């Protein structure tokens, strides 16, 4: 079945970035000149998604406004002859892409956020993208497009993974795979000594509609939350899912250091800003050494 829907869980409070996220969603934090959520949405659209489902909470109106039309701004830009900026604003979303918003009324974890999207997804296979994980592949296909190709080839769900250090397994869902990369087991944040591997789940999923059945039945897991990992662990007992090592650079923008690194590296490669930015960095480093 063709996948046309993607779920974006954006209800989190973003406490690690306070006070910046006190009144503005963490997904609206910008890397160079675009908010994190726009990078994720562009990746989904590249992969053929045309129905965007945002699972939100209070104080997230800025996300809805960002993807809506702003007639006053567009009129102002047009009157001032700023046509390049006008085109940028108008083309944030293609005309054939639709947005829907649904509230997560309680902060009960990622699994619960995905479950909230069930009325809009139905029983279809769908994608899930976490905006905190910015995956850049400037010279090739986006991560979700790569996964979509695997989905149509493998004819089963696909979960993005990357290798992490053994000491860091406690920060991720960790998968154990068979020789054909099908998932044998998945564990949420295991201690290094008990981790089944060092293949860590990254914030990109292609899941069958049946995942909702398991999300409705599983008890609360780590942190007293409904864990998507726990539902996937039940799902793989009866369905084949594969782990996929995507091509691209993943930046953990839910972490301050990861967010700063993303800004630095994407700014350094920017076609307009890159040379001037790096000249400034080199000058700054030179001054530090001399000082």
Short mmCIF file of C-alpha atoms in Angstrom, two decimals:
data_model
loop_
_atom_site.label_atom_id
_atom_site.label_comp_id
_atom_site.label_asym_id
_atom_site.label_seq_id
_atom_site.Cartn_x
_atom_site.Cartn_y
_atom_site.Cartn_z
CA UNK A 1 0.00 0.00 0.00
CA UNK A 2 1.29 3.44 -0.91
CA UNK A 3 2.24 5.59 2.08
CA UNK A 4 0.86 9.13 1.99
CA UNK A 5 0.62 10.03 5.69
CA UNK A 6 3.28 11.10 8.17
CA UNK A 7 2.88 11.74 11.89
CA UNK A 8 4.95 14.42 13.61
CA UNK A 9 4.83 14.15 17.43
CA UNK A 10 5.41 17.77 18.49
CA UNK A 11 3.71 17.92 21.89
CA UNK A 12 6.87 17.87 24.06
CA UNK A 13 7.70 20.75 26.40
CA UNK A 14 11.33 21.14 25.30
CA UNK A 15 12.52 21.73 28.86
CA UNK A 16 16.18 21.22 27.93
CA UNK A 17 16.05 24.46 25.95
CA UNK A 18 14.38 26.69 28.53
CA UNK A 19 13.94 29.64 28.59
CA UNK A 20 13.96 29.66 24.76
CA UNK A 21 11.07 27.19 24.68
CA UNK A 22 8.96 28.87 27.39
CA UNK A 23 6.67 30.51 24.82
CA UNK A 24 7.90 28.99 21.56
CA UNK A 25 7.85 25.28 20.58
CA UNK A 26 11.23 23.54 20.52
CA UNK A 27 10.38 22.36 16.98
CA UNK A 28 10.45 26.03 15.91
CA UNK A 29 14.08 26.47 16.97
CA UNK A 30 16.00 27.38 13.84
CA UNK A 31 19.02 25.72 12.29
CA UNK A 32 20.54 28.47 10.10
CA UNK A 33 17.30 29.86 8.62
CA UNK A 34 14.66 27.14 8.97
CA UNK A 35 12.89 25.69 12.02
CA UNK A 36 13.54 22.06 12.88
CA UNK A 37 10.00 21.04 11.99
CA UNK A 38 10.41 22.39 8.46
CA UNK A 39 13.45 20.20 7.84
CA UNK A 40 11.41 17.15 8.90
CA UNK A 41 8.43 18.17 6.77
CA UNK A 42 10.61 18.73 3.70
CA UNK A 43 12.12 15.27 4.19
CA UNK A 44 8.63 13.76 4.32
CA UNK A 45 7.44 15.60 1.21
CA UNK A 46 10.53 14.45 -0.70
CA UNK A 47 9.53 10.88 0.20
CA UNK A 48 6.07 11.30 -1.35
CA UNK A 49 4.07 12.22 1.75
CA UNK A 50 1.18 14.62 1.14
CA UNK A 51 -0.77 14.35 4.40
CA UNK A 52 1.02 15.81 7.43
CA UNK A 53 -0.41 14.99 10.85
CA UNK A 54 0.92 17.04 13.77
CA UNK A 55 0.27 15.75 17.30
CA UNK A 56 0.41 18.94 19.34
CA UNK A 57 -0.28 20.34 22.79
CA UNK A 58 -0.93 23.77 24.26
CA UNK A 59 1.45 26.59 23.28
CA UNK A 60 2.17 24.94 19.90
CA UNK A 61 0.15 27.35 17.75
CA UNK A 62 3.35 28.69 16.17
CA UNK A 63 3.77 25.40 14.27
CA UNK A 64 0.30 25.69 12.75
CA UNK A 65 0.92 29.34 11.89
CA UNK A 66 4.23 28.50 10.22
CA UNK A 67 2.60 26.15 7.73
CA UNK A 68 -0.44 28.37 7.18
CA UNK A 69 -0.70 31.31 4.79
CA UNK A 70 0.15 34.77 6.13
CA UNK A 71 -1.67 37.17 3.83
CA UNK A 72 -0.42 40.32 5.60
CA UNK A 73 3.23 39.23 5.35
CA UNK A 74 2.87 38.16 1.71
CA UNK A 75 1.18 41.45 0.78
CA UNK A 76 3.90 43.42 2.56
CA UNK A 77 6.70 41.55 0.76
CA UNK A 78 4.96 41.95 -2.60
CA UNK A 79 4.48 45.68 -2.11
CA UNK A 80 8.15 46.13 -1.21
CA UNK A 81 9.31 44.12 -4.22
CA UNK A 82 10.95 41.43 -2.09
CA UNK A 83 9.91 38.73 -4.51
CA UNK A 84 12.57 36.17 -3.54
CA UNK A 85 11.39 36.25 0.08
CA UNK A 86 7.77 36.16 -1.07
CA UNK A 87 8.48 33.00 -3.06
CA UNK A 88 10.21 31.43 -0.06
CA UNK A 89 7.23 32.11 2.21
CA UNK A 90 4.66 30.91 -0.31
CA UNK A 91 6.53 27.67 -1.06
CA UNK A 92 6.98 26.38 2.48
CA UNK A 93 4.40 23.73 1.54
CA UNK A 94 3.47 22.55 -1.97
CA UNK A 95 -0.16 23.15 -2.96
CA UNK A 96 -1.04 19.44 -2.89
CA UNK A 97 0.16 18.89 0.70
CA UNK A 98 -2.39 19.06 3.52
CA UNK A 99 -1.89 19.55 7.26
CA UNK A 100 -4.00 18.23 10.14
CA UNK A 101 -3.56 18.89 13.85
CA UNK A 102 -4.65 16.79 16.81
CA UNK A 103 -4.04 17.38 20.52
CA UNK A 104 -2.22 15.07 22.89
CA UNK A 105 -4.13 15.94 26.06
CA UNK A 106 -1.70 14.24 28.45
CA UNK A 107 2.09 13.94 28.31
CA UNK A 108 2.17 10.14 28.25
CA UNK A 109 5.12 9.54 25.96
CA UNK A 110 5.95 9.00 22.30
CA UNK A 111 3.81 5.88 21.98
CA UNK A 112 0.78 7.76 23.28
CA UNK A 113 1.48 10.67 20.91
CA UNK A 114 1.52 8.28 17.93
CA UNK A 115 -1.68 6.65 19.20
CA UNK A 116 -3.39 10.05 19.24
CA UNK A 117 -3.00 10.11 15.45
CA UNK A 118 -5.03 6.92 14.94
CA UNK A 119 -8.30 8.69 14.00
CA UNK A 120 -6.48 10.46 11.15
CA UNK A 121 -4.27 7.58 10.03
CA UNK A 122 -6.76 4.71 10.22
CA UNK A 123 -5.38 1.25 9.40
CA UNK A 124 -2.94 2.43 6.75
CA UNK A 125 0.86 2.15 6.97
CA UNK A 126 2.38 5.53 7.85
CA UNK A 127 5.61 7.31 8.65
CA UNK A 128 6.68 8.90 11.93
CA UNK A 129 9.30 11.66 12.01
CA UNK A 130 10.79 13.22 15.14
CA UNK A 131 11.90 16.78 14.40
CA UNK A 132 14.56 16.60 17.15
CA UNK A 133 16.53 14.30 14.86
CA UNK A 134 17.67 16.44 11.95
CA UNK A 135 19.06 14.12 9.29
CA UNK A 136 21.03 15.89 6.60
CA UNK A 137 22.00 14.33 3.31
CA UNK A 138 22.86 17.33 1.18
CA UNK A 139 24.17 15.31 -1.77
CA UNK A 140 21.67 12.47 -1.90
CA UNK A 141 18.27 11.15 -0.94
CA UNK A 142 16.72 12.06 2.39
CA UNK A 143 16.53 9.40 5.08
CA UNK A 144 12.78 8.85 4.77
CA UNK A 145 12.96 8.50 0.98
CA UNK A 146 15.66 5.84 1.43
CA UNK A 147 13.43 4.08 3.97
CA UNK A 148 10.43 4.34 1.68
CA UNK A 149 12.35 2.55 -1.06
CA UNK A 150 13.18 -0.18 1.44
CA UNK A 151 9.52 -0.40 2.47
CA UNK A 152 8.39 -1.01 -1.11
CA UNK A 153 11.23 -3.48 -1.71
CA UNK A 154 10.98 -5.37 1.58
CA UNK A 155 7.19 -5.09 1.79
CA UNK A 156 7.30 -4.47 5.54
CA UNK A 157 7.83 -1.77 8.14
CA UNK A 158 11.20 -0.03 8.39
CA UNK A 159 12.94 1.56 11.38
CA UNK A 160 15.96 3.83 11.02
CA UNK A 161 19.00 2.87 13.10
CA UNK A 162 22.58 3.96 13.56
CA UNK A 163 25.56 2.56 15.41
CA UNK A 164 26.28 4.14 18.82
CA UNK A 165 28.93 3.63 21.47
CA UNK A 166 28.20 0.83 23.93
CA UNK A 167 28.21 3.31 26.81
CA UNK A 168 25.37 5.29 25.17
CA UNK A 169 22.80 2.50 24.75
CA UNK A 170 20.89 3.73 27.79
CA UNK A 171 19.77 6.77 25.79
CA UNK A 172 18.13 4.89 22.91
CA UNK A 173 15.87 2.09 21.85
CA UNK A 174 18.23 -0.72 20.83
CA UNK A 175 17.47 -3.43 18.27
CA UNK A 176 18.75 -6.96 17.82
CA UNK A 177 18.65 -8.03 14.18
CA UNK A 178 18.93 -11.22 12.18
CA UNK A 179 21.26 -11.72 9.22
CA UNK A 180 18.67 -10.19 6.84
CA UNK A 181 18.34 -7.07 9.05
CA UNK A 182 14.87 -8.09 10.23
CA UNK A 183 14.30 -7.09 13.85
CA UNK A 184 14.37 -9.95 16.32
CA UNK A 185 14.02 -7.82 19.45
CA UNK A 186 13.91 -4.16 20.51
CA UNK A 187 14.57 -2.82 24.02
CA UNK A 188 14.00 0.69 25.39
CA UNK A 189 17.13 2.30 26.90
CA UNK A 190 18.98 -0.82 28.10
CA UNK A 191 22.06 -0.57 30.26
CA UNK A 192 25.28 -1.18 28.31
CA UNK A 193 25.86 -4.55 29.97
CA UNK A 194 22.43 -5.83 28.91
CA UNK A 195 22.05 -4.14 25.50
CA UNK A 196 21.42 -6.69 22.71
CA UNK A 197 23.52 -4.64 20.25
CA UNK A 198 24.70 -1.10 19.56
CA UNK A 199 22.14 -0.46 16.79
CA UNK A 200 20.16 2.50 18.10
CA UNK A 201 16.75 3.59 16.86
CA UNK A 202 16.70 7.08 15.32
CA UNK A 203 13.58 9.23 14.96
CA UNK A 204 12.30 7.84 11.65
CA UNK A 205 9.79 5.00 11.38
CA UNK A 206 7.57 3.41 8.74
CA UNK A 207 4.96 1.39 10.58
CA UNK A 208 1.90 -0.71 9.69
CA UNK A 209 -1.51 0.38 10.97
CA UNK A 210 -1.54 -2.62 13.31
CA UNK A 211 0.85 -0.76 15.62
CA UNK A 212 -2.17 1.06 17.04
CA UNK A 213 -3.61 -2.21 18.36
CA UNK A 214 -0.49 -2.76 20.43
CA UNK A 215 -0.27 0.87 21.58
CA UNK A 216 -3.81 0.57 22.94
CA UNK A 217 -3.00 -2.58 24.93
CA UNK A 218 0.54 -2.22 26.29
CA UNK A 219 1.01 -1.04 29.89
CA UNK A 220 3.01 2.04 30.72
CA UNK A 221 6.74 1.42 30.42
CA UNK A 222 9.92 3.37 31.17
CA UNK A 223 9.24 6.70 32.86
CA UNK A 224 5.59 5.78 33.39
CA UNK A 225 4.91 6.48 29.71
CA UNK A 226 3.45 4.52 26.81
CA UNK A 227 6.57 3.61 24.87
CA UNK A 228 6.51 3.19 21.10
CA UNK A 229 9.46 0.81 21.52
CA UNK A 230 7.35 -1.54 23.70
CA UNK A 231 4.60 -1.67 21.07
CA UNK A 232 7.13 -2.41 18.33
CA UNK A 233 8.58 -5.20 20.51
CA UNK A 234 5.14 -6.86 20.50
CA UNK A 235 4.59 -6.17 16.81
CA UNK A 236 7.80 -7.93 15.71
CA UNK A 237 6.58 -11.14 17.35
CA UNK A 238 4.02 -11.46 14.55
CA UNK A 239 5.21 -9.17 11.75
CA UNK A 240 8.49 -8.61 9.95
CA UNK A 241 10.13 -5.22 10.41
CA UNK A 242 13.61 -4.33 9.21
CA UNK A 243 16.29 -2.07 10.69
CA UNK A 244 17.80 0.29 8.14
CA UNK A 245 21.15 2.08 8.37
CA UNK A 246 20.39 5.27 6.44
CA UNK A 247 22.89 7.35 4.51
CA UNK A 248 23.23 10.83 6.01
CA UNK A 249 24.33 12.78 9.06
CA UNK A 250 22.04 12.78 12.07
CA UNK A 251 22.12 15.72 14.46
CA UNK A 252 20.51 15.28 17.88
CA UNK A 253 18.86 18.68 18.10
CA UNK A 254 17.04 17.74 21.28
CA UNK A 255 20.43 18.26 22.92
CA UNK A 256 22.03 21.72 23.16
CA UNK A 257 25.42 20.57 21.90
CA UNK A 258 23.88 18.64 19.01
CA UNK A 259 21.78 21.67 18.11
CA UNK A 260 24.85 23.95 18.08
CA UNK A 261 26.83 21.46 15.98
CA UNK A 262 23.97 21.28 13.47
CA UNK A 263 23.91 25.05 13.15
CA UNK A 264 27.68 25.19 12.72
CA UNK A 265 27.97 22.44 10.11
CA UNK A 266 24.96 23.49 8.05
CA UNK A 267 26.05 27.13 8.15
CA UNK A 268 29.54 26.11 6.99
CA UNK A 269 28.01 24.38 3.95
CA UNK A 270 25.47 27.09 3.17
CA UNK A 271 25.85 28.37 -0.41
CA UNK A 272 25.22 31.98 0.60
CA UNK A 273 26.69 32.21 4.10
CA UNK A 274 29.28 29.43 4.14
CA UNK A 275 32.44 31.25 3.03
CA UNK A 276 31.83 34.34 5.16
CA UNK A 277 30.86 32.24 8.13
CA UNK A 278 33.98 30.10 7.98
CA UNK A 279 36.18 33.17 7.46
CA UNK A 280 34.75 34.54 10.70
CA UNK A 281 35.29 31.23 12.51
CA UNK A 282 38.92 31.08 11.34
CA UNK A 283 39.46 34.66 12.47
CA UNK A 284 37.89 33.95 15.84
CA UNK A 285 40.06 30.85 16.37
CA UNK A 286 43.15 32.80 15.40
CA UNK A 287 42.33 35.48 17.97
CA UNK A 288 41.75 32.84 20.64
CA UNK A 289 45.15 31.26 19.97
CA UNK A 290 46.88 34.63 20.06
CA UNK A 291 45.08 35.57 23.25
#
